[in-house]
Coordinates of C-alpha atoms in Angstrom, one line a residue:
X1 CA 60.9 102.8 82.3
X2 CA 57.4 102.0 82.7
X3 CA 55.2 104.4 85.4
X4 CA 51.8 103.4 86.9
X5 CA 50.1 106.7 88.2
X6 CA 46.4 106.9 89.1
X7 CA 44.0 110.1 87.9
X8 CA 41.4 110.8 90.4
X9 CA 38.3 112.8 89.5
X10 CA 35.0 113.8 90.4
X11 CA 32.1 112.0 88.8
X12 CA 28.8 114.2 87.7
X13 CA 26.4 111.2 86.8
X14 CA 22.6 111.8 85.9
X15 CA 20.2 110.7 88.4
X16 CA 20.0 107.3 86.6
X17 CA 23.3 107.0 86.5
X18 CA 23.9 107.5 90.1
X19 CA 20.9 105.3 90.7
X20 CA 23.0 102.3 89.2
X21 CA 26.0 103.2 90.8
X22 CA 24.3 103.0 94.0
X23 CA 23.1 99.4 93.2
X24 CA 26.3 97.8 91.7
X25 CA 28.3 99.3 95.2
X26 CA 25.6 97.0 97.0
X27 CA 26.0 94.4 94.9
X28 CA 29.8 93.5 95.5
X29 CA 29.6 94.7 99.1
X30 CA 26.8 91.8 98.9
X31 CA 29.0 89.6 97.4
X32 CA 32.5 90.6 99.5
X33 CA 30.5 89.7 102.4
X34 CA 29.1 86.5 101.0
X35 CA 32.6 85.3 100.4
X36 CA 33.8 86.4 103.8
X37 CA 30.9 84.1 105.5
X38 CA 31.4 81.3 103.2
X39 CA 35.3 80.9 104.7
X40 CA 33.9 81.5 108.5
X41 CA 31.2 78.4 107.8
X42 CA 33.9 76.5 106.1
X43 CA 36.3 77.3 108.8
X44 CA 34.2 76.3 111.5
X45 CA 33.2 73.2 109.5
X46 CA 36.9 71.8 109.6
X47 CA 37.9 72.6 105.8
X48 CA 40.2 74.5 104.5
X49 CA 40.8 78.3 102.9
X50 CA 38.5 78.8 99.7
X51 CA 41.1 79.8 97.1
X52 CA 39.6 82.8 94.9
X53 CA 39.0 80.5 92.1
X54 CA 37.4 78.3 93.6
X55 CA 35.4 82.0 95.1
X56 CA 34.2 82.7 91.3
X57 CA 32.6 79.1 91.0
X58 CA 30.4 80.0 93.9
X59 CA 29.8 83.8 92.5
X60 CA 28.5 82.0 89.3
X61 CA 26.0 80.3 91.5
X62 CA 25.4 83.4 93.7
X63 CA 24.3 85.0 90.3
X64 CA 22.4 82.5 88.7
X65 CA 20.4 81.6 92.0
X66 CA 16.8 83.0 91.7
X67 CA 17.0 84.8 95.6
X68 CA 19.7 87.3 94.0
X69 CA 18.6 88.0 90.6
X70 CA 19.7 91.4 91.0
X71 CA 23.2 90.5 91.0
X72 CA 23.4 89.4 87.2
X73 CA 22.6 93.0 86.3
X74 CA 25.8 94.4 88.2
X75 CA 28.9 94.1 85.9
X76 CA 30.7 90.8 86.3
X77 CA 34.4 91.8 86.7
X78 CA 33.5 94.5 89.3
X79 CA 31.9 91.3 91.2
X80 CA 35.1 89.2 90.6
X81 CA 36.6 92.0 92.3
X82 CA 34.9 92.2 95.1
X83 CA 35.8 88.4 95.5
X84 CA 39.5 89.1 94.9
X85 CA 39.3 91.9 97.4
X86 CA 38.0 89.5 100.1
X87 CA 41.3 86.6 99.5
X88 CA 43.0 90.0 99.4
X89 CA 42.1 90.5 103.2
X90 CA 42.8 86.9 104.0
X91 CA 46.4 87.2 102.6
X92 CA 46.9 90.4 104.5
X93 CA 45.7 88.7 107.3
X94 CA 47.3 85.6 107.3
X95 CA 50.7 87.5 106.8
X96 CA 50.2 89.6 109.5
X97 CA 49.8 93.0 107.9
X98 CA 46.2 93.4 108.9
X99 CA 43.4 92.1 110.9
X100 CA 41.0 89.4 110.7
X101 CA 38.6 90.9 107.9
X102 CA 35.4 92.0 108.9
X103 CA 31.9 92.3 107.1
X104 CA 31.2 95.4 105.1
X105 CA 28.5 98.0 106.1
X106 CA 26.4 99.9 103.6
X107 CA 28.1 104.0 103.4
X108 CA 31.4 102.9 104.4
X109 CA 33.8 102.6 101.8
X110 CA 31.0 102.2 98.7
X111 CA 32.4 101.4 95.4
X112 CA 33.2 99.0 92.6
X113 CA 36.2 98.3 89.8
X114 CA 36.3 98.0 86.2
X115 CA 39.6 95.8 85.8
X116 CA 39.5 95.3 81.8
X117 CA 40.8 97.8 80.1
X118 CA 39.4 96.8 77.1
X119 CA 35.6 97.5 78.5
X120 CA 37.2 101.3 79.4
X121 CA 36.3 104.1 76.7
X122 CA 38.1 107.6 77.6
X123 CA 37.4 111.2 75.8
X124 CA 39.7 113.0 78.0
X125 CA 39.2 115.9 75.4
X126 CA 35.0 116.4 76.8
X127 CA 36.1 115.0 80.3
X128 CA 34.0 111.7 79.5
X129 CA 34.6 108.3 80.2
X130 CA 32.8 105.4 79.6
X131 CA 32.3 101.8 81.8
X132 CA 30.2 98.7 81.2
X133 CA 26.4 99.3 81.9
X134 CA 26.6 103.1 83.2
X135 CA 27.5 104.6 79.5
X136 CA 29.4 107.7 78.7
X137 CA 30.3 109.3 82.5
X138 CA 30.8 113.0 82.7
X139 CA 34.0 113.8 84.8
X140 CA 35.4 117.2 86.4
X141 CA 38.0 117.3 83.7
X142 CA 41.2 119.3 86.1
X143 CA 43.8 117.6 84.0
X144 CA 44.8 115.6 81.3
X145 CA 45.0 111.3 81.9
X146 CA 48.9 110.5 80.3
X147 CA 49.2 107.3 79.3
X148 CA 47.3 103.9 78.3
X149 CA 44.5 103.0 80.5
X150 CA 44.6 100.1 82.5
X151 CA 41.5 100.2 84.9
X152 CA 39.1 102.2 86.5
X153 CA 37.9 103.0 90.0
X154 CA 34.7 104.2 91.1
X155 CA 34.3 105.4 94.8
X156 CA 31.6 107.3 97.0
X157 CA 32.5 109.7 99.2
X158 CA 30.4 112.1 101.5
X159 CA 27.8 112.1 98.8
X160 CA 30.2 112.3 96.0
X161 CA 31.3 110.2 93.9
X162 CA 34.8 109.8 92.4
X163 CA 36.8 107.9 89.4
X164 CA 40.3 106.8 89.5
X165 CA 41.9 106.1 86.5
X166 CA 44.9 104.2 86.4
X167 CA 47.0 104.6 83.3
X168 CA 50.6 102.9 82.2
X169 CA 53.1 104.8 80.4
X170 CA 56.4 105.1 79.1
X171 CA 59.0 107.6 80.9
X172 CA 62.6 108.6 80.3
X173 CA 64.7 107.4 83.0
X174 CA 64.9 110.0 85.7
X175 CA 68.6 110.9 86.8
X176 CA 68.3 112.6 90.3
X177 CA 69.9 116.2 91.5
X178 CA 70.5 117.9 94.8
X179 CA 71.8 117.3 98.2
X180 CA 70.9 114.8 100.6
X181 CA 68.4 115.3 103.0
X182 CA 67.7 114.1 106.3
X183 CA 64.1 114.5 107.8
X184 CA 62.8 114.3 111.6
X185 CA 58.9 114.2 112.0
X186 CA 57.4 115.6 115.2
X187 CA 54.4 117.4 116.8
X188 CA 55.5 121.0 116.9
X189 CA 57.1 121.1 113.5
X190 CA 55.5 118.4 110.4
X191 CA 59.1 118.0 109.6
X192 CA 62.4 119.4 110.3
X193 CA 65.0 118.9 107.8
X194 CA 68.8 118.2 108.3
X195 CA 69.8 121.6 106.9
X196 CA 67.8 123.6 108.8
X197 CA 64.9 124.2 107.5
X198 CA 61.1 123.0 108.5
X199 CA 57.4 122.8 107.6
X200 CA 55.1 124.2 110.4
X201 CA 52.0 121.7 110.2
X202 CA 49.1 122.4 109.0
X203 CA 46.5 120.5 111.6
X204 CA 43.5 121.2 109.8
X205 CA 41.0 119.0 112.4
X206 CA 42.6 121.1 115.1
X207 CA 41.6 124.3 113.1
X208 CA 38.1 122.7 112.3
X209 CA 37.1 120.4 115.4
X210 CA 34.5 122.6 116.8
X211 CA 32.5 122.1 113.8
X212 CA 32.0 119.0 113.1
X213 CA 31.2 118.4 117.2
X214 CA 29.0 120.9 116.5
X215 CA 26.8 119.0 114.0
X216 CA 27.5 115.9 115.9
X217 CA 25.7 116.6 118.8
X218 CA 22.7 118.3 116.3
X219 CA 22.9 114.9 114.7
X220 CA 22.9 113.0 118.2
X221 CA 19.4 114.7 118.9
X222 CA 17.7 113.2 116.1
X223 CA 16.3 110.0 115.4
X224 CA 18.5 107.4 114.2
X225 CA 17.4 106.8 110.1
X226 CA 15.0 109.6 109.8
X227 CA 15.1 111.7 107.2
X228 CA 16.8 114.6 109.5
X229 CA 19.4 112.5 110.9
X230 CA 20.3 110.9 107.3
X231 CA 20.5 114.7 106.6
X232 CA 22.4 115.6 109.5
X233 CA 24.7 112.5 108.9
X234 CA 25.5 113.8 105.2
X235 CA 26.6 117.6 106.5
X236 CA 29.0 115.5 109.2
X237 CA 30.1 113.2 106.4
X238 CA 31.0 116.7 103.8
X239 CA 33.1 118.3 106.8
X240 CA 35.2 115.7 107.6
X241 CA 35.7 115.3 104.2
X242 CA 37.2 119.2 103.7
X243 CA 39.8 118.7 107.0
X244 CA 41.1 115.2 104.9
X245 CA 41.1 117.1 101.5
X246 CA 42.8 120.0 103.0
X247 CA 45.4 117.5 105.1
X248 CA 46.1 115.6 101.8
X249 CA 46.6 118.7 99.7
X250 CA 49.0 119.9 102.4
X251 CA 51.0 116.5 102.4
X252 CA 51.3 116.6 98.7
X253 CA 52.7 120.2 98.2
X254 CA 55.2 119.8 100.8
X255 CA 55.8 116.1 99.7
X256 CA 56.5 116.8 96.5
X257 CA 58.8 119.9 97.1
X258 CA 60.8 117.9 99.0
X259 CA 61.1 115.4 96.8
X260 CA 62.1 117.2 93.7
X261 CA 64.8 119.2 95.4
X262 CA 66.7 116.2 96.8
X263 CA 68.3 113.1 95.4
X264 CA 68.5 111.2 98.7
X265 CA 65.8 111.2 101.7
X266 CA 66.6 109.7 104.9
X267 CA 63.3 109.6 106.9
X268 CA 62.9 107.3 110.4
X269 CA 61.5 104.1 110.3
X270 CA 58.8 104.8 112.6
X271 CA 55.4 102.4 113.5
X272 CA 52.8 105.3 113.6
X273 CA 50.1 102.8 114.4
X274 CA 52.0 101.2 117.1
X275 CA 52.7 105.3 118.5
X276 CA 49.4 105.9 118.3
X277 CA 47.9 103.0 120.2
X278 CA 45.9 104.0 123.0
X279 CA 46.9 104.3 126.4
X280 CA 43.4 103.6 128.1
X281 CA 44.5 99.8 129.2
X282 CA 42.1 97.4 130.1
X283 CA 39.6 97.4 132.9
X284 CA 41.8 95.1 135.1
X285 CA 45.1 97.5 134.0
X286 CA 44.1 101.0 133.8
X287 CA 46.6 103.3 131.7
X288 CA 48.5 105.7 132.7
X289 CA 49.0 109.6 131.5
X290 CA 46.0 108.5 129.0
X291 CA 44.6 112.4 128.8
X292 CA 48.5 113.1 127.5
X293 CA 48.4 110.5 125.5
X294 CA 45.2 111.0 123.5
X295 CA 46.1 114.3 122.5
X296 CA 49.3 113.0 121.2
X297 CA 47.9 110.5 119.3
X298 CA 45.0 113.2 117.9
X299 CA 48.4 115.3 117.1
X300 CA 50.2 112.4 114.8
X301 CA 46.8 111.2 112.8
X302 CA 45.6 114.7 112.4
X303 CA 49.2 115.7 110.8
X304 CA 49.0 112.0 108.9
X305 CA 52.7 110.9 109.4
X306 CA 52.2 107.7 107.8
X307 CA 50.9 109.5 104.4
X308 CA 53.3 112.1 104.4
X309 CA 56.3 109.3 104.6
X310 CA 54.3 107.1 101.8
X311 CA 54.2 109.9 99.6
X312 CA 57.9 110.9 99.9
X313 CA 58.6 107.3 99.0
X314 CA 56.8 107.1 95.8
X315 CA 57.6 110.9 94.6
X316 CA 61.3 110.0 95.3
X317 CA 61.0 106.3 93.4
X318 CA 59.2 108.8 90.5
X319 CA 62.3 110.6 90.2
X320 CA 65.0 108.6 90.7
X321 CA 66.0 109.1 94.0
X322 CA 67.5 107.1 96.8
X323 CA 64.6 106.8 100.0
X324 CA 66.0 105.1 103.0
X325 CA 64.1 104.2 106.4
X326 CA 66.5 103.9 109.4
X327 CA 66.0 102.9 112.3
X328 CA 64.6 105.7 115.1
X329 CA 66.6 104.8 118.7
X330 CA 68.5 107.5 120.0
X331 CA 68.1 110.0 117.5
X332 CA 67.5 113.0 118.8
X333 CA 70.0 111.9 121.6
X334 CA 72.8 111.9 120.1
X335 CA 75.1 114.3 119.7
X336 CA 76.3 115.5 116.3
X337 CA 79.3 117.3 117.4
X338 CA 80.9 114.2 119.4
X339 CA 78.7 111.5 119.3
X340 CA 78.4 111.0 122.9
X341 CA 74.4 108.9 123.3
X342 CA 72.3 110.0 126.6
X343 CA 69.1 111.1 127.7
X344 CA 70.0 114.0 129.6
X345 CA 70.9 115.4 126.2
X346 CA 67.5 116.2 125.8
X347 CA 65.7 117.5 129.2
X348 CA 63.0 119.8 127.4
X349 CA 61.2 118.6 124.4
X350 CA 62.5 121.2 122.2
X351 CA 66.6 121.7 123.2
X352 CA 69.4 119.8 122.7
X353 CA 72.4 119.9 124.9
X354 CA 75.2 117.6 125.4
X355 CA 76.1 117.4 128.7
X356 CA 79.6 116.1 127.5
X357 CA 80.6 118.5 125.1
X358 CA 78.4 121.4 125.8
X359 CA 77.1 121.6 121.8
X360 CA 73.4 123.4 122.1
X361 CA 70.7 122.9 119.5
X362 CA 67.1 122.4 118.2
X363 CA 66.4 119.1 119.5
X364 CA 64.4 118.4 116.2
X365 CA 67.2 119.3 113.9
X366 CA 69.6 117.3 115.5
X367 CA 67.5 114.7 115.2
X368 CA 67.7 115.1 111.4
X369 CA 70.7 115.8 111.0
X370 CA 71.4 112.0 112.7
X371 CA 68.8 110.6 110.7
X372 CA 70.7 111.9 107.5
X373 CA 74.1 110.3 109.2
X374 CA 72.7 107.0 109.2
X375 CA 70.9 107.0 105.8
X376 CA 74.4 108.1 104.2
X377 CA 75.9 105.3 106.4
X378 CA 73.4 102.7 104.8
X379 CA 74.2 103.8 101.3
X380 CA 78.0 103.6 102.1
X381 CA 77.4 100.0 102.9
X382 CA 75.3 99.0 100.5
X383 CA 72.4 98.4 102.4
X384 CA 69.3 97.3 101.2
X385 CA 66.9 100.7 100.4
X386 CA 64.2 102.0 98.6
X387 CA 65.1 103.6 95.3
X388 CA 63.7 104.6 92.1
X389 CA 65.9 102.4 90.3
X390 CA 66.4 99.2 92.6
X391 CA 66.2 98.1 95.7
X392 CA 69.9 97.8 96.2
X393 CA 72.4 99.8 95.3
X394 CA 76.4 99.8 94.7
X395 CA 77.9 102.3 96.6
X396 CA 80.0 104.0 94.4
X397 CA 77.0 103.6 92.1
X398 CA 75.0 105.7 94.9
X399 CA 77.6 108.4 95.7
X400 CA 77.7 109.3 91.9
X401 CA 74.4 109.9 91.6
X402 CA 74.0 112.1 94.8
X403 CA 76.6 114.0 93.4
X404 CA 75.4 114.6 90.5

């Protein structure tokens, strides 16, 4: 089977080097944005959606033009990108996965592609690789790059910039091993798993929040675009990016641990931005309990829910496991012991106790243990899941493997 995995390293450029870097991010968030006002004026005007085709017409003329001649010395494809990137955000848009795209500012999100692979030159041996019009690139070699090389990503972040390789390769199939596991996500504990066992979260903005409020506020004092508050800005910018490093870093030991002990996940199917939304209202509707609720949305982003799911998908697909999203209702109300669904089940947050059958519990782990139920049942029947192998499976197809 074929595996797409992505290498992710940091840059060291000369100053020249960054120099260009610098100007081709500009150009294509130039040219994203120029694509992105050229559908609003055609919008407006009565006609219909620019197809990106029709897009790289107008970037021919966009680089020809003699009021942006500094746009035919950024590499083309990494402009044709840009382009794509922008019908990208229309698609998402127009299928309801994301809003109506906006126009991109300079330092947020800076960066460019290198979609031909045939213009990428890699000496993972010297931790060098090399892209149209920036030359050889010295790289923080931390690992080796398996596999053919597809394209290349460069990225600015906090002052540093980044290079994500992605590379195509040839595995054996994976054959997965272990028990099933059911997994219940919360606030007190990351995740608690159906046989008892659970991950304490880490919460690193939690540990760190008085320090970046503390530069913050330095940074607030100072003029907006001086010299000290573009300094200021930068020293904001580097913290935040430690707390998401040391989030991510968390997520993906404990991600893949799970993962490569268990041949079936059941996770719940839950809309982390929808239970994060906030609870402020509008002027004419205040909100209620919106202190409560703004520390329990801090709680789910800072433990990143959403990545930690996404990354249990994947790892599982990677090796050959079965990944099933169920629905959440009544979770961690029902009983285990005799099924019996009510909401006095739970009074506190943290106990469970049936008030039919008396059976007394960690709230948490029953809810896992129920999530696991219903992936199993979903299996049985053949529902449709997430795999490694398909996205439906036989069930006496899916019992075998489990067992095995």
């Amino acid at each position: 089977m074929e595996r797409l995995q992505a290498f992710k390293f940091v840059l060291m450029p000369t100053g020249e080097q960054a120099r260009k870097m610098r100007q081709f991010a500009g150009a294509c968030r130039f040219v994203y944005n120029k694509a992105l006002a050229l559908q609003k004026e055609n919008h407006a005007a009565g006609g219909k959606f620019v197809g990106k085709f029709a897009i790289g017409k107008h970037l021919t003329a966009w680089r020809n033009s003699a009021d942006t001649p500094w746009l035919a010395e950024a590499p083309r494809h990494a402009l044709m990108m840009a382009t794509q990137d922008c019908d990208r955000a229309f698609q998402n848009f127009f299928a309801k996965r994301a809003e109506f795209p906006r126009f991109k500012r300079k330092g947020e999100h800076d960066g460019f592609q290198f979609p031909d692979k045939n213009q990428i030159a890699l000496d993972s041996g010297n931790g060098r690789i090399k892209v149209p019009k920036l030359g050889w690139l010295r790289y923080r070699h931390s690992r080796d790059v398996l596999g053919e090389v597809r394209s290349a990503s460069v990225s600015l972040r906090a002052g540093k910039w980044y290079v994500s390789i992605l590379t195509k390769r040839e595995v054996e199939q994976p054959v997965p091993h272990g028990p099933a596991v059911g997994i219940d996500v919360g606030v007190t504990r990351l995740a608690t798993l159906s046989d008892g066992t659970y991950i304490v979260p880490l919460a690193s903005f939690k540990k760190h929040e008085q320090r970046p409020a503390k530069y913050q506020r330095r940074m607030a004092r100072k003029v907006k675009g001086s010299s000290n508050w573009k300094k200021s800005k930068a020293r904001v910018q580097r913290i935040h990016a430690h707390i998401a490093n040391a989030r991510n870093d968390f997520l993906h030991k404990a991600s893949n641990t799970i993962s490569k002990n268990h041949a079936m996940i059941a996770v719940e199917d839950l809309q982390v931005r929808n239970m994060s939304k906030s609870a402020a209202g509008a002027a004419d509707a205040q909100g209620c309990n919106v202190r409560a609720k703004s520390g329990l949305n801090k709680s789910i982003l800072d433990q990143g829910w959403f990545e930690f799911r996404r990354q249990l998908e994947y790892k599982t697909a990677w090796r050959g496991g079965f990944f099933v999203a169920v629905p959440p209702q009544n979770t961690s109300r029902t009983c285990p012991s005799c099924g019996h669904i009510s909401a006095e089940n739970r009074k506190t947050q943290a106990l469970f106790a049936c008030v039919r059958c008396g059976h007394e519990a960690n709230a948490d782990h029953v809810g896992a243990i129920n999530v696991l139920e219903r992936g199993q049942r979903l299996l049985a029947c053949g529902e449709t899941v997430q795999s490694g192998r398909s996205k439906k499976q036989e069930p006496a197809d899916v019992t075998q493997a489990i067992a095995a």
